[in-house]
mmCIF file of C-alpha atoms and ligand atoms in Angstrom:
data_model
loop_
_atom_site.group_PDB
_atom_site.id
_atom_site.type_symbol
_atom_site.label_atom_id
_atom_site.label_comp_id
_atom_site.label_asym_id
_atom_site.label_seq_id
_atom_site.Cartn_x
_atom_site.Cartn_y
_atom_site.Cartn_z
ATOM 1 C CA MET F 1 -0.488 18.089 22.700
ATOM 2 C CA LYS F 2 -2.481 15.918 25.003
ATOM 3 C CA THR F 3 -4.112 13.592 22.169
ATOM 4 C CA PHE F 4 -0.394 13.678 20.029
ATOM 5 C CA ASN F 5 1.193 12.576 23.398
ATOM 6 C CA ALA F 6 -1.260 9.781 23.834
ATOM 7 C CA VAL F 7 -1.181 8.619 19.816
ATOM 8 C CA LYS F 8 2.433 8.537 19.788
ATOM 9 C CA GLU F 9 2.891 6.604 23.099
ATOM 10 C CA TYR F 10 0.551 3.800 21.798
ATOM 11 C CA ILE F 11 1.936 3.411 18.555
ATOM 12 C CA SER F 12 5.991 3.712 20.573
ATOM 13 C CA GLN F 13 4.724 0.134 21.698
ATOM 14 C CA PHE F 14 4.575 -1.577 17.951
ATOM 15 C CA TYR F 15 7.159 0.626 15.969
ATOM 16 C CA SER F 16 10.507 2.663 15.904
ATOM 17 C CA PRO F 17 10.541 6.041 14.396
ATOM 18 C CA SER F 18 13.376 4.542 12.183
ATOM 19 C CA GLU F 19 10.107 2.565 10.693
ATOM 20 C CA TYR F 20 8.322 5.884 9.935
ATOM 21 C CA ILE F 21 11.433 8.210 9.387
ATOM 22 C CA ASN F 22 9.379 10.514 6.588
ATOM 23 C CA LEU F 23 6.768 11.522 9.362
ATOM 24 C CA GLU F 24 8.801 11.614 11.836
ATOM 25 C CA GLN F 25 11.110 14.780 9.955
ATOM 26 C CA GLN F 26 6.828 15.425 8.974
ATOM 27 C CA ILE F 27 6.375 15.846 12.293
ATOM 28 C CA THR F 28 8.496 18.547 13.058
ATOM 29 C CA LYS F 29 8.015 20.405 9.762
ATOM 30 C CA PHE F 30 4.354 20.282 10.559
ATOM 31 C CA GLY F 31 4.959 21.576 14.383
ATOM 32 C CA LYS F 32 7.258 24.720 12.720
ATOM 33 C CA ASN F 33 4.401 25.434 10.341
ATOM 34 C CA LYS F 34 2.015 28.310 12.580
ATOM 35 C CA GLU F 35 -0.480 28.496 9.191
ATOM 36 C CA LEU F 36 -1.511 25.313 9.991
ATOM 37 C CA SER F 37 -3.634 25.191 13.015
ATOM 38 C CA PHE F 38 -6.112 27.525 11.309
ATOM 39 C CA TYR F 39 -7.341 24.707 9.596
ATOM 40 C CA SER F 40 -9.283 21.742 9.617
ATOM 41 C CA VAL F 41 -8.801 18.199 8.105
ATOM 42 C CA LEU F 42 -10.379 15.353 7.245
ATOM 43 C CA ASP F 43 -7.788 12.303 6.612
ATOM 44 C CA ALA F 44 -9.994 9.499 5.337
ATOM 45 C CA THR F 45 -7.435 7.092 4.309
ATOM 46 C CA PRO F 46 -7.944 3.231 5.175
ATOM 47 C CA VAL F 47 -7.727 3.141 9.239
ATOM 48 C CA PHE F 48 -5.811 0.887 10.827
ATOM 49 C CA ARG F 49 -2.789 0.711 13.270
ATOM 50 C CA ASN F 50 -0.353 1.979 11.593
ATOM 51 C CA THR F 51 -2.494 5.190 10.700
ATOM 52 C CA LEU F 52 -2.033 6.296 13.350
ATOM 53 C CA VAL F 53 1.639 7.554 12.734
ATOM 54 C CA LYS F 54 -0.015 9.206 9.780
ATOM 55 C CA TYR F 55 -1.515 11.700 11.682
ATOM 56 C CA LEU F 56 1.045 12.880 13.870
ATOM 57 C CA PRO F 57 2.312 15.460 11.610
ATOM 58 C CA LEU F 58 -1.004 16.864 11.696
ATOM 59 C CA LEU F 59 -2.102 16.269 15.445
ATOM 60 C CA LYS F 60 1.779 18.248 16.465
ATOM 61 C CA ALA F 61 0.576 21.218 13.480
ATOM 62 C CA LYS F 62 -2.782 21.792 15.423
ATOM 63 C CA MET F 63 -4.546 21.147 13.186
ATOM 64 C CA ASP F 64 -8.477 20.575 13.458
ATOM 65 C CA LEU F 65 -8.607 16.403 12.790
ATOM 66 C CA THR F 66 -11.550 14.907 12.172
ATOM 67 C CA ILE F 67 -10.641 10.958 10.989
ATOM 68 C CA GLY F 68 -13.421 9.621 8.175
ATOM 69 C CA TYR F 69 -13.754 5.578 7.730
ATOM 70 C CA GLY F 70 -15.858 2.611 6.515
ATOM 71 C CA ASN F 71 -18.356 3.201 3.310
ATOM 72 C CA GLY F 72 -16.153 0.632 1.208
ATOM 73 C CA ILE F 73 -12.541 2.356 2.658
ATOM 74 C CA PRO F 74 -11.013 -0.690 4.858
ATOM 75 C CA TYR F 75 -10.714 0.316 8.399
ATOM 76 C CA ASP F 76 -9.962 -1.541 11.950
ATOM 77 C CA GLU F 77 -12.665 -1.589 14.469
ATOM 78 C CA LYS F 78 -10.467 -1.375 16.851
ATOM 79 C CA VAL F 79 -8.509 1.477 16.102
ATOM 80 C CA ILE F 80 -11.629 3.610 15.697
ATOM 81 C CA GLU F 81 -12.757 2.973 19.324
ATOM 82 C CA PHE F 82 -8.953 4.063 20.014
ATOM 83 C CA LEU F 83 -9.492 7.090 18.400
ATOM 84 C CA ASN F 84 -12.262 7.839 20.194
ATOM 85 C CA SER F 85 -11.007 7.066 23.680
ATOM 86 C CA VAL F 86 -8.404 9.434 22.998
ATOM 87 C CA GLY F 87 -10.720 12.234 21.978
ATOM 88 C CA ILE F 88 -9.939 12.577 18.236
ATOM 89 C CA LYS F 89 -13.226 12.787 15.572
ATOM 90 C CA THR F 90 -14.564 10.047 13.545
ATOM 91 C CA VAL F 91 -17.140 10.367 10.939
ATOM 92 C CA LEU F 92 -18.143 7.772 8.570
ATOM 93 C CA ASN F 93 -16.991 8.313 4.949
ATOM 94 C CA GLY F 94 -19.030 10.406 2.152
ATOM 95 C CA GLU F 95 -22.017 11.669 4.551
ATOM 96 C CA ARG F 96 -23.521 14.125 2.654
ATOM 97 C CA ILE F 97 -25.122 15.669 5.734
ATOM 98 C CA TYR F 98 -22.095 16.683 6.952
ATOM 99 C CA ARG F 99 -23.043 20.483 8.306
ATOM 100 C CA LYS F 100 -19.091 21.044 8.590
ATOM 101 C CA LYS F 101 -16.679 21.885 5.977
ATOM 102 C CA PHE F 102 -13.254 20.892 5.733
ATOM 103 C CA ASP F 103 -10.483 22.970 4.537
ATOM 104 C CA PHE F 104 -8.586 19.698 3.318
ATOM 105 C CA ILE F 105 -9.690 16.113 2.527
ATOM 106 C CA LEU F 106 -7.104 13.449 2.761
ATOM 107 C CA ASP F 107 -8.986 10.816 0.562
ATOM 108 C CA CYS F 108 -9.199 7.036 -1.158
ATOM 109 C CA ALA F 109 -11.014 6.138 -3.562
ATOM 110 C CA GLY F 110 -12.762 9.390 -4.049
ATOM 111 C CA ALA F 111 -15.077 8.195 -0.813
ATOM 112 C CA ASN F 112 -15.684 11.647 -0.218
ATOM 113 C CA ALA F 113 -15.116 13.306 -3.652
ATOM 114 C CA ASN F 114 -19.246 14.899 -2.604
ATOM 115 C CA VAL F 115 -18.313 16.634 0.504
ATOM 116 C CA PHE F 116 -16.335 20.103 0.160
ATOM 117 C CA ALA F 117 -13.515 20.660 0.774
ATOM 118 C CA ASN F 118 -12.396 24.728 1.233
ATOM 119 C CA ILE F 119 -9.237 24.818 -0.141
ATOM 120 C CA GLY F 120 -8.663 20.896 -1.418
ATOM 121 C CA TYR F 121 -8.500 17.201 -2.026
ATOM 122 C CA VAL F 122 -5.520 14.457 -1.448
ATOM 123 C CA GLU F 123 -6.464 11.644 -3.455
ATOM 124 C CA LEU F 124 -4.378 8.135 -2.817
ATOM 125 C CA THR F 125 -5.305 5.959 -5.808
ATOM 126 C CA ARG F 126 -5.605 6.724 -9.559
ATOM 127 C CA SER F 127 -8.668 5.046 -9.762
ATOM 128 C CA GLY F 128 -10.551 7.125 -7.618
ATOM 129 C CA LEU F 129 -9.399 10.639 -9.676
ATOM 130 C CA TYR F 130 -12.721 10.161 -12.182
ATOM 131 C CA LYS F 131 -14.697 10.910 -9.130
ATOM 132 C CA TYR F 132 -13.042 14.377 -8.599
ATOM 133 C CA ASN F 133 -14.302 15.398 -12.136
ATOM 134 C CA LYS F 134 -16.814 17.801 -11.398
ATOM 135 C CA SER F 135 -14.689 19.401 -8.654
ATOM 136 C CA SER F 136 -14.196 23.183 -8.354
ATOM 137 C CA ASN F 137 -11.224 22.952 -6.130
ATOM 138 C CA ASN F 138 -7.634 21.350 -7.002
ATOM 139 C CA VAL F 139 -6.799 17.488 -6.288
ATOM 140 C CA PHE F 140 -3.329 16.193 -5.369
ATOM 141 C CA LEU F 141 -2.474 12.993 -6.756
ATOM 142 C CA ALA F 142 -0.595 10.808 -3.895
ATOM 143 C CA ASP F 143 -0.538 7.712 -6.443
ATOM 144 C CA GLU F 144 1.752 8.982 -9.226
ATOM 145 C CA SER F 145 5.153 8.356 -7.936
ATOM 146 C CA ILE F 146 7.614 5.659 -7.248
ATOM 147 C CA ILE F 147 6.675 5.755 -3.851
ATOM 148 C CA LYS F 148 4.039 3.535 -4.736
ATOM 149 C CA ARG F 149 6.132 0.915 -6.158
ATOM 150 C CA LEU F 150 7.973 0.530 -2.542
ATOM 151 C CA GLU F 151 4.404 -0.105 -1.384
ATOM 152 C CA THR F 152 2.641 -2.597 -4.040
ATOM 153 C CA SER F 153 5.933 -4.283 -4.957
ATOM 154 C CA LEU F 154 8.384 -4.575 -1.795
ATOM 155 C CA GLY F 155 5.649 -4.179 0.392
ATOM 156 C CA THR F 156 2.973 -6.766 -0.440
ATOM 157 C CA GLY F 157 6.059 -9.489 -0.967
ATOM 158 C CA ASP F 158 7.125 -8.590 2.388
ATOM 159 C CA GLY F 159 3.129 -9.486 3.313
ATOM 160 C CA PHE F 160 3.502 -12.366 1.369
ATOM 161 C CA LEU F 161 6.265 -14.051 3.712
ATOM 162 C CA ARG F 162 4.682 -13.242 6.808
ATOM 163 C CA GLY F 163 1.330 -14.851 5.587
ATOM 164 C CA MET F 164 3.306 -17.672 4.885
ATOM 165 C CA GLN F 165 4.450 -17.794 8.387
ATOM 166 C CA HIS F 166 1.484 -16.644 9.671
ATOM 167 C CA PHE F 167 0.389 -20.167 8.293
ATOM 168 C CA GLY F 168 3.247 -22.074 9.610
ATOM 169 C CA TYR F 169 5.151 -22.004 7.038
ATOM 170 C CA ASN F 170 8.721 -20.551 8.209
ATOM 171 C CA ASP F 171 11.229 -21.581 6.210
ATOM 172 C CA LEU F 172 11.269 -21.187 2.220
ATOM 173 C CA ARG F 173 14.686 -22.553 1.992
ATOM 174 C CA GLY F 174 15.336 -25.022 -1.449
ATOM 175 C CA LYS F 175 11.627 -24.657 -1.675
ATOM 176 C CA LYS F 176 10.532 -24.546 -5.468
ATOM 177 C CA VAL F 177 7.972 -21.378 -5.636
ATOM 178 C CA VAL F 178 6.322 -20.963 -9.146
ATOM 179 C CA ILE F 179 4.538 -17.281 -9.396
ATOM 180 C CA PHE F 180 2.175 -16.816 -11.886
ATOM 181 C CA GLY F 181 2.242 -13.231 -12.912
ATOM 182 C CA PHE F 182 5.809 -11.101 -12.661
ATOM 183 C CA GLY F 183 4.005 -7.436 -12.849
ATOM 184 C CA LYS F 184 4.208 -5.140 -9.506
ATOM 185 C CA VAL F 185 2.849 -7.419 -7.087
ATOM 186 C CA GLY F 186 4.529 -10.218 -8.324
ATOM 187 C CA GLN F 187 8.192 -8.956 -8.587
ATOM 188 C CA GLY F 188 7.737 -8.251 -5.316
ATOM 189 C CA VAL F 189 6.648 -12.014 -4.051
ATOM 190 C CA ALA F 190 9.875 -12.918 -6.274
ATOM 191 C CA TYR F 191 11.913 -11.001 -4.551
ATOM 192 C CA TYR F 192 11.105 -11.991 -0.719
ATOM 193 C CA ALA F 193 10.703 -15.041 -1.588
ATOM 194 C CA GLU F 194 14.516 -15.815 -3.420
ATOM 195 C CA LYS F 195 15.305 -13.706 -0.230
ATOM 196 C CA ALA F 196 14.344 -16.349 1.756
ATOM 197 C CA GLY F 197 15.775 -19.088 -0.029
ATOM 198 C CA ALA F 198 13.656 -20.188 -2.189
ATOM 199 C CA GLU F 199 13.814 -21.160 -6.395
ATOM 200 C CA VAL F 200 11.574 -18.860 -7.877
ATOM 201 C CA ILE F 201 10.031 -19.938 -11.084
ATOM 202 C CA ILE F 202 8.122 -17.232 -13.216
ATOM 203 C CA ILE F 203 5.213 -17.870 -15.871
ATOM 204 C CA ASP F 204 4.498 -14.830 -17.284
ATOM 205 C CA ASP F 205 4.676 -13.497 -21.207
ATOM 206 C CA ALA F 206 8.608 -14.518 -21.769
ATOM 207 C CA GLN F 207 8.328 -12.339 -24.525
ATOM 208 C CA LYS F 208 7.703 -9.222 -22.808
ATOM 209 C CA ILE F 209 8.815 -10.139 -19.514
ATOM 210 C CA THR F 210 12.414 -10.685 -18.385
ATOM 211 C CA PRO F 211 13.102 -11.579 -14.905
ATOM 212 C CA PRO F 212 16.648 -11.324 -13.148
ATOM 213 C CA ASP F 213 19.123 -14.487 -14.435
ATOM 214 C CA SER F 214 18.934 -16.008 -10.813
ATOM 215 C CA MET F 215 15.043 -17.069 -11.766
ATOM 216 C CA LYS F 216 13.734 -18.809 -14.414
ATOM 217 C CA ILE F 217 10.868 -18.159 -16.425
ATOM 218 C CA ILE F 218 7.889 -20.104 -18.651
ATOM 219 C CA ASP F 219 6.134 -18.590 -20.886
ATOM 220 C CA LEU F 220 2.488 -18.856 -20.047
ATOM 221 C CA ARG F 221 1.625 -20.270 -23.536
ATOM 222 C CA ASN F 222 3.729 -23.207 -22.732
ATOM 223 C CA ARG F 223 0.962 -25.600 -21.413
ATOM 224 C CA GLN F 224 3.280 -28.555 -20.899
ATOM 225 C CA GLN F 225 5.880 -27.148 -19.310
ATOM 226 C CA ILE F 226 4.133 -25.479 -16.610
ATOM 227 C CA ASP F 227 2.045 -28.573 -16.051
ATOM 228 C CA ASP F 228 4.953 -30.069 -15.162
ATOM 229 C CA ILE F 229 6.349 -27.525 -13.081
ATOM 230 C CA ILE F 230 2.815 -27.678 -10.884
ATOM 231 C CA GLU F 231 3.710 -31.385 -10.034
ATOM 232 C CA ILE F 232 6.873 -30.661 -8.939
ATOM 233 C CA SER F 233 6.666 -27.252 -6.947
ATOM 234 C CA ASP F 234 6.283 -26.592 -3.133
ATOM 235 C CA VAL F 235 4.407 -23.211 -3.593
ATOM 236 C CA VAL F 236 2.100 -22.107 -6.340
ATOM 237 C CA VAL F 237 1.243 -18.117 -6.072
ATOM 238 C CA SER F 238 -1.084 -16.338 -8.230
ATOM 239 C CA VAL F 239 -1.069 -12.922 -8.613
ATOM 240 C CA THR F 240 -1.989 -11.815 -12.457
ATOM 241 C CA GLY F 241 -4.664 -9.245 -11.376
ATOM 242 C CA ILE F 242 -7.060 -11.165 -13.878
ATOM 243 C CA ALA F 243 -10.111 -12.806 -12.550
ATOM 244 C CA GLY F 244 -10.150 -16.732 -13.407
ATOM 245 C CA ALA F 245 -6.695 -16.325 -15.127
ATOM 246 C CA LEU F 246 -5.272 -19.374 -14.478
ATOM 247 C CA ALA F 247 -8.276 -21.450 -15.465
ATOM 248 C CA ASN F 248 -6.955 -21.915 -18.901
ATOM 249 C CA THR F 249 -3.553 -21.478 -17.858
ATOM 250 C CA LEU F 250 -3.341 -24.809 -16.394
ATOM 251 C CA ASP F 251 -4.441 -27.979 -15.492
ATOM 252 C CA ILE F 252 -6.616 -26.292 -12.408
ATOM 253 C CA ALA F 253 -7.846 -30.607 -11.507
ATOM 254 C CA LYS F 254 -3.758 -31.416 -11.175
ATOM 255 C CA LEU F 255 -3.391 -28.180 -9.135
ATOM 256 C CA VAL F 256 -6.091 -28.969 -7.075
ATOM 257 C CA ALA F 257 -4.813 -32.529 -6.541
ATOM 258 C CA SER F 258 -0.868 -31.679 -6.260
ATOM 259 C CA SER F 259 0.916 -31.473 -2.830
ATOM 260 C CA ALA F 260 1.810 -27.742 -3.657
ATOM 261 C CA ILE F 261 0.587 -24.811 -1.183
ATOM 262 C CA ILE F 262 -1.814 -22.579 -3.075
ATOM 263 C CA VAL F 263 -1.530 -19.205 -2.385
ATOM 264 C CA ASN F 264 -3.619 -15.628 -3.982
ATOM 265 C CA MET F 265 -1.957 -12.323 -3.667
ATOM 266 C CA GLY F 266 -4.048 -11.013 -6.010
ATOM 267 C CA ILE F 267 -7.776 -9.243 -5.469
ATOM 268 C CA HIS F 268 -9.712 -11.424 -7.094
ATOM 269 C CA ASN F 269 -10.131 -15.747 -7.895
ATOM 270 C CA GLU F 270 -7.604 -15.935 -10.123
ATOM 271 C CA PHE F 271 -7.812 -19.666 -9.923
ATOM 272 C CA GLY F 272 -11.471 -20.288 -11.608
ATOM 273 C CA SER F 273 -14.603 -22.254 -10.358
ATOM 274 C CA ALA F 274 -12.895 -25.485 -10.401
ATOM 275 C CA MET F 275 -10.602 -24.438 -7.157
ATOM 276 C CA PRO F 276 -12.493 -24.800 -3.846
ATOM 277 C CA ASN F 277 -11.505 -21.833 -1.909
ATOM 278 C CA GLU F 278 -10.659 -23.704 1.297
ATOM 279 C CA ARG F 279 -7.875 -25.223 -0.980
ATOM 280 C CA VAL F 280 -6.240 -21.986 -1.591
ATOM 281 C CA LEU F 281 -4.334 -20.412 1.921
ATOM 282 C CA ASN F 282 -6.758 -17.879 3.430
ATOM 283 C CA ASN F 283 -10.028 -19.125 1.829
ATOM 284 C CA ASN F 284 -8.573 -17.983 -1.890
ATOM 285 C CA ALA F 285 -8.292 -14.078 -0.002
ATOM 286 C CA PRO F 286 -5.112 -12.199 -0.696
ATOM 287 C CA LEU F 287 -2.740 -14.351 1.618
ATOM 288 C CA ASN F 288 -1.303 -10.650 2.972
ATOM 289 C CA PHE F 289 -4.981 -9.473 3.981
ATOM 290 C CA VAL F 290 -5.773 -12.780 6.752
ATOM 291 C CA LEU F 291 -2.692 -10.040 8.909
ATOM 292 C CA ASP F 292 -3.313 -7.688 11.471
ATOM 293 C CA GLU F 293 -1.336 -5.274 9.285
ATOM 294 C CA PRO F 294 -1.151 -6.365 5.623
ATOM 295 C CA THR F 295 1.566 -3.867 5.093
ATOM 296 C CA HIS F 296 3.400 -2.987 7.319
ATOM 297 C CA LEU F 297 4.612 0.412 8.178
ATOM 298 C CA LYS F 298 7.756 0.714 7.037
ATOM 299 C CA TYR F 299 6.698 0.400 3.618
ATOM 300 C CA ILE F 300 3.719 2.580 3.364
ATOM 301 C CA ALA F 301 4.727 4.897 5.310
ATOM 302 C CA PRO F 302 6.708 7.367 2.662
ATOM 303 C CA THR F 303 2.815 6.857 1.050
ATOM 304 C CA MET F 304 1.442 8.663 4.270
ATOM 305 C CA ALA F 305 4.027 11.114 4.163
ATOM 306 C CA LEU F 306 3.317 11.922 0.566
ATOM 307 C CA SER F 307 -0.721 12.285 1.505
ATOM 308 C CA ASN F 308 0.268 14.634 4.238
ATOM 309 C CA TYR F 309 2.943 16.589 2.237
ATOM 310 C CA GLY F 310 -0.485 16.616 -0.328
ATOM 311 C CA ILE F 311 -1.845 19.571 2.259
ATOM 312 C CA LEU F 312 1.793 22.228 1.541
ATOM 313 C CA GLU F 313 0.950 21.675 -2.334
ATOM 314 C CA LEU F 314 -2.674 22.645 -2.170
ATOM 315 C CA LEU F 315 -1.563 25.618 -0.332
ATOM 316 C CA ASN F 316 0.816 26.678 -2.472
ATOM 317 C CA HIS F 317 -1.569 26.377 -5.411
ATOM 318 C CA GLN F 318 -4.916 27.889 -3.048
ATOM 319 C CA HIS F 319 -5.249 30.868 -5.637
ATOM 320 C CA ASP F 320 -5.052 28.856 -9.008
ATOM 321 C CA THR F 321 -7.917 27.770 -10.644
ATOM 322 C CA ALA F 322 -9.427 23.694 -10.082
ATOM 323 C CA LYS F 323 -6.453 21.857 -11.525
ATOM 324 C CA LEU F 324 -4.760 18.332 -10.932
ATOM 325 C CA ILE F 325 -1.324 18.212 -9.425
ATOM 326 C CA THR F 326 1.160 15.528 -9.193
ATOM 327 C CA PRO F 327 4.000 15.274 -7.131
ATOM 328 C CA GLY F 328 7.378 15.866 -8.609
ATOM 329 C CA ASP F 329 10.207 13.862 -8.894
ATOM 330 C CA LYS F 330 11.611 16.152 -6.259
ATOM 331 C CA ILE F 331 9.549 14.883 -3.953
ATOM 332 C CA ASN F 332 9.506 11.579 -4.214
ATOM 333 C CA ARG F 333 13.637 11.668 -4.468
ATOM 334 C CA GLU F 334 13.321 13.347 -0.995
ATOM 335 C CA LEU F 335 11.313 11.177 0.770
ATOM 336 C CA LEU F 336 12.733 8.088 -0.467
ATOM 337 C CA ARG F 337 16.173 9.220 -0.131
ATOM 338 C CA ALA F 338 15.569 9.768 3.649
ATOM 339 C CA VAL F 339 14.636 6.033 4.234
ATOM 340 C CA LYS F 340 17.715 5.004 2.741
ATOM 341 C CA GLU F 341 19.591 7.057 4.642
ATOM 342 C CA LYS F 342 17.776 7.411 8.043
ATOM 343 C CA GLY F 343 15.610 4.561 7.401
ATOM 344 C CA CYS F 344 15.787 0.600 7.695
ATOM 345 C CA LEU F 345 14.934 -0.416 3.847
ATOM 346 C CA GLN F 346 18.414 0.461 2.781
ATOM 347 C CA GLU F 347 18.883 -2.805 0.710
ATOM 348 C CA GLU F 348 15.038 -3.060 -0.429
ATOM 349 C CA LEU F 349 15.396 0.373 -1.914
ATOM 350 C CA GLU F 350 18.411 -0.726 -3.912
ATOM 351 C CA PHE F 351 16.502 -3.148 -5.203
ATOM 352 C CA LEU F 352 14.075 -0.657 -6.392
ATOM 353 C CA GLU F 353 16.787 1.632 -7.610
ATOM 354 C CA LYS F 354 18.261 -0.972 -9.681
ATOM 355 C CA GLU F 355 14.569 -2.453 -11.445
ATOM 356 C CA LEU F 356 13.341 1.041 -12.277
ATOM 357 C CA LYS F 357 16.647 2.278 -13.478
ATOM 358 C CA VAL F 358 16.649 5.697 -11.240
ATOM 359 C CA THR F 359 18.499 6.868 -8.288
ATOM 360 C CA PHE F 360 16.951 8.510 -4.962
HETATM 361 N N1 NAD U 401 -2.529 -8.719 -1.880
HETATM 362 C C1 NAD U 401 -1.897 -7.336 -2.051
HETATM 363 O O1 NAD U 401 -1.732 -6.472 -0.088
HETATM 364 C C2 NAD U 401 -1.807 -6.569 -2.911
HETATM 365 C C3 NAD U 401 -1.585 -5.336 -3.214
HETATM 366 C C4 NAD U 401 -1.594 -4.698 -4.205
HETATM 367 C C5 NAD U 401 -2.394 -4.962 -5.286
HETATM 368 N N2 NAD U 401 -2.673 -6.482 -5.490
HETATM 369 C C6 NAD U 401 -3.167 -7.050 -6.589
HETATM 370 O O2 NAD U 401 -2.345 -7.967 -6.995
HETATM 371 C C7 NAD U 401 -2.635 -8.193 -8.130
HETATM 372 C C8 NAD U 401 -1.961 -7.870 -9.383
HETATM 373 O O3 NAD U 401 -1.332 -6.621 -9.147
HETATM 374 P P1 NAD U 401 0.113 -5.568 -10.059
HETATM 375 O O4 NAD U 401 -0.013 -4.331 -9.851
HETATM 376 O O5 NAD U 401 0.923 -6.737 -9.635
HETATM 377 O O6 NAD U 401 -0.844 -6.246 -11.720
HETATM 378 P P2 NAD U 401 0.343 -5.848 -12.757
HETATM 379 O O7 NAD U 401 -0.522 -5.570 -14.279
HETATM 380 O O8 NAD U 401 1.896 -5.192 -12.802
HETATM 381 O O9 NAD U 401 0.664 -7.546 -13.450
HETATM 382 C C9 NAD U 401 0.296 -8.942 -13.960
HETATM 383 C C10 NAD U 401 1.083 -9.846 -14.678
HETATM 384 O O10 NAD U 401 0.680 -10.998 -14.799
HETATM 385 C C11 NAD U 401 0.917 -11.622 -15.886
HETATM 386 N N3 NAD U 401 0.108 -11.957 -16.355
HETATM 387 C C12 NAD U 401 -0.957 -11.821 -16.895
HETATM 388 N N4 NAD U 401 -2.318 -13.096 -17.431
HETATM 389 C C13 NAD U 401 -1.476 -13.917 -16.734
HETATM 390 C C14 NAD U 401 -1.523 -15.541 -16.904
HETATM 391 N N5 NAD U 401 -2.772 -15.845 -17.373
HETATM 392 N N6 NAD U 401 -0.820 -16.455 -16.198
HETATM 393 C C15 NAD U 401 0.210 -15.670 -16.104
HETATM 394 N N7 NAD U 401 1.058 -14.602 -15.620
HETATM 395 C C16 NAD U 401 0.059 -13.769 -16.501
HETATM 396 C C17 NAD U 401 1.092 -10.026 -16.879
HETATM 397 O O11 NAD U 401 1.577 -10.769 -17.971
HETATM 398 C C18 NAD U 401 1.352 -8.920 -16.154
HETATM 399 O O12 NAD U 401 2.866 -8.881 -15.860
HETATM 400 C C19 NAD U 401 -4.329 -7.230 -8.637
HETATM 401 O O13 NAD U 401 -5.217 -8.131 -8.218
HETATM 402 C C20 NAD U 401 -4.076 -6.351 -7.057
HETATM 403 O O14 NAD U 401 -5.366 -5.853 -7.314
HETATM 404 C C21 NAD U 401 -2.366 -6.959 -3.815
#
């Protein structure tokens, strides 16, 4: 309990329980579950300050907790130091030399698919799933859910605004913000830019994409209109998910020479080689990655709770032969309903309900 209290006290400097309502409820639930104290768990999800909150239910349940970090999975060195200082074990992800076996592995991108888990794995990303193909144990996939949309669309959109503020752009009122790509992330960026008072113009496939009436759309094949709008835009954001996608969509030289602030929210260089990295905020890396907390806890806490919840699902399926378990609608709605009722994202969740045509 000493370790639980040390972590709880530390995080209370940064977050209030209404920002992690699902994990707060899980602390009580896991704390009452005496069976959990017999098991060991390796939590290998990306280690940042906000991940400390994810560990609280596991500590409250008195599980034997080890934190896996690195080996391709992002982490913050300062948080590893903090964990060591309060006596929580840390190990490098994917080390085959582990003498120890874990009952559960809460993994990310299959980084520990080669480490044996007695009861099973919880995987955070769909893209990491293939690594368990040969696994003889159950895998709970925490990616298959609307909860992820809260993180990817809205959490990243909020990260866009905070990233802009980091560079001193605090006021988007009346500014023309042009967004290339109205996919999962682009929708969140557009939502937050509009909320901040910007005029939002979307560039995407107009035959497939219908943004809200308040936003203008220009078809990605309409080169003339795109080049014209760039000349009078204040901010240009790229978030197509495709390396070099914009090289053939607009006149990059004109964009470079324009007075627009240029932002990349995608993982690749989307502008192609004609764009000098230093012309793009954060040197052409995703803008929100400049922040200590690229995605704020309140958007990511339901995903963290879902990853922990995987332990209970794996226990329920303990005697089934190897299979993939996906979160049902019930748990998705249960977690999001709690956030809607007791958390701090009511307005954002109403937007998501409208977008996805669901009710939590
Ligand atoms: N910054 C972050 O924190 C963060 C978080 C999650 C994902 N991402 C990254 O964001 C990127 C986008 O992810 P997503 O899930 O929104 O992708 P997505 O596939 O859902 O959406 C991409 C959209 O871009 C459009 N598009 C493709 N080429 C285009 C072009 N030339 N011009 C205009 N539009 C074009 C597509 O039609 C589509 O609507 C990826 O690189 C992803 O890795 C970043």
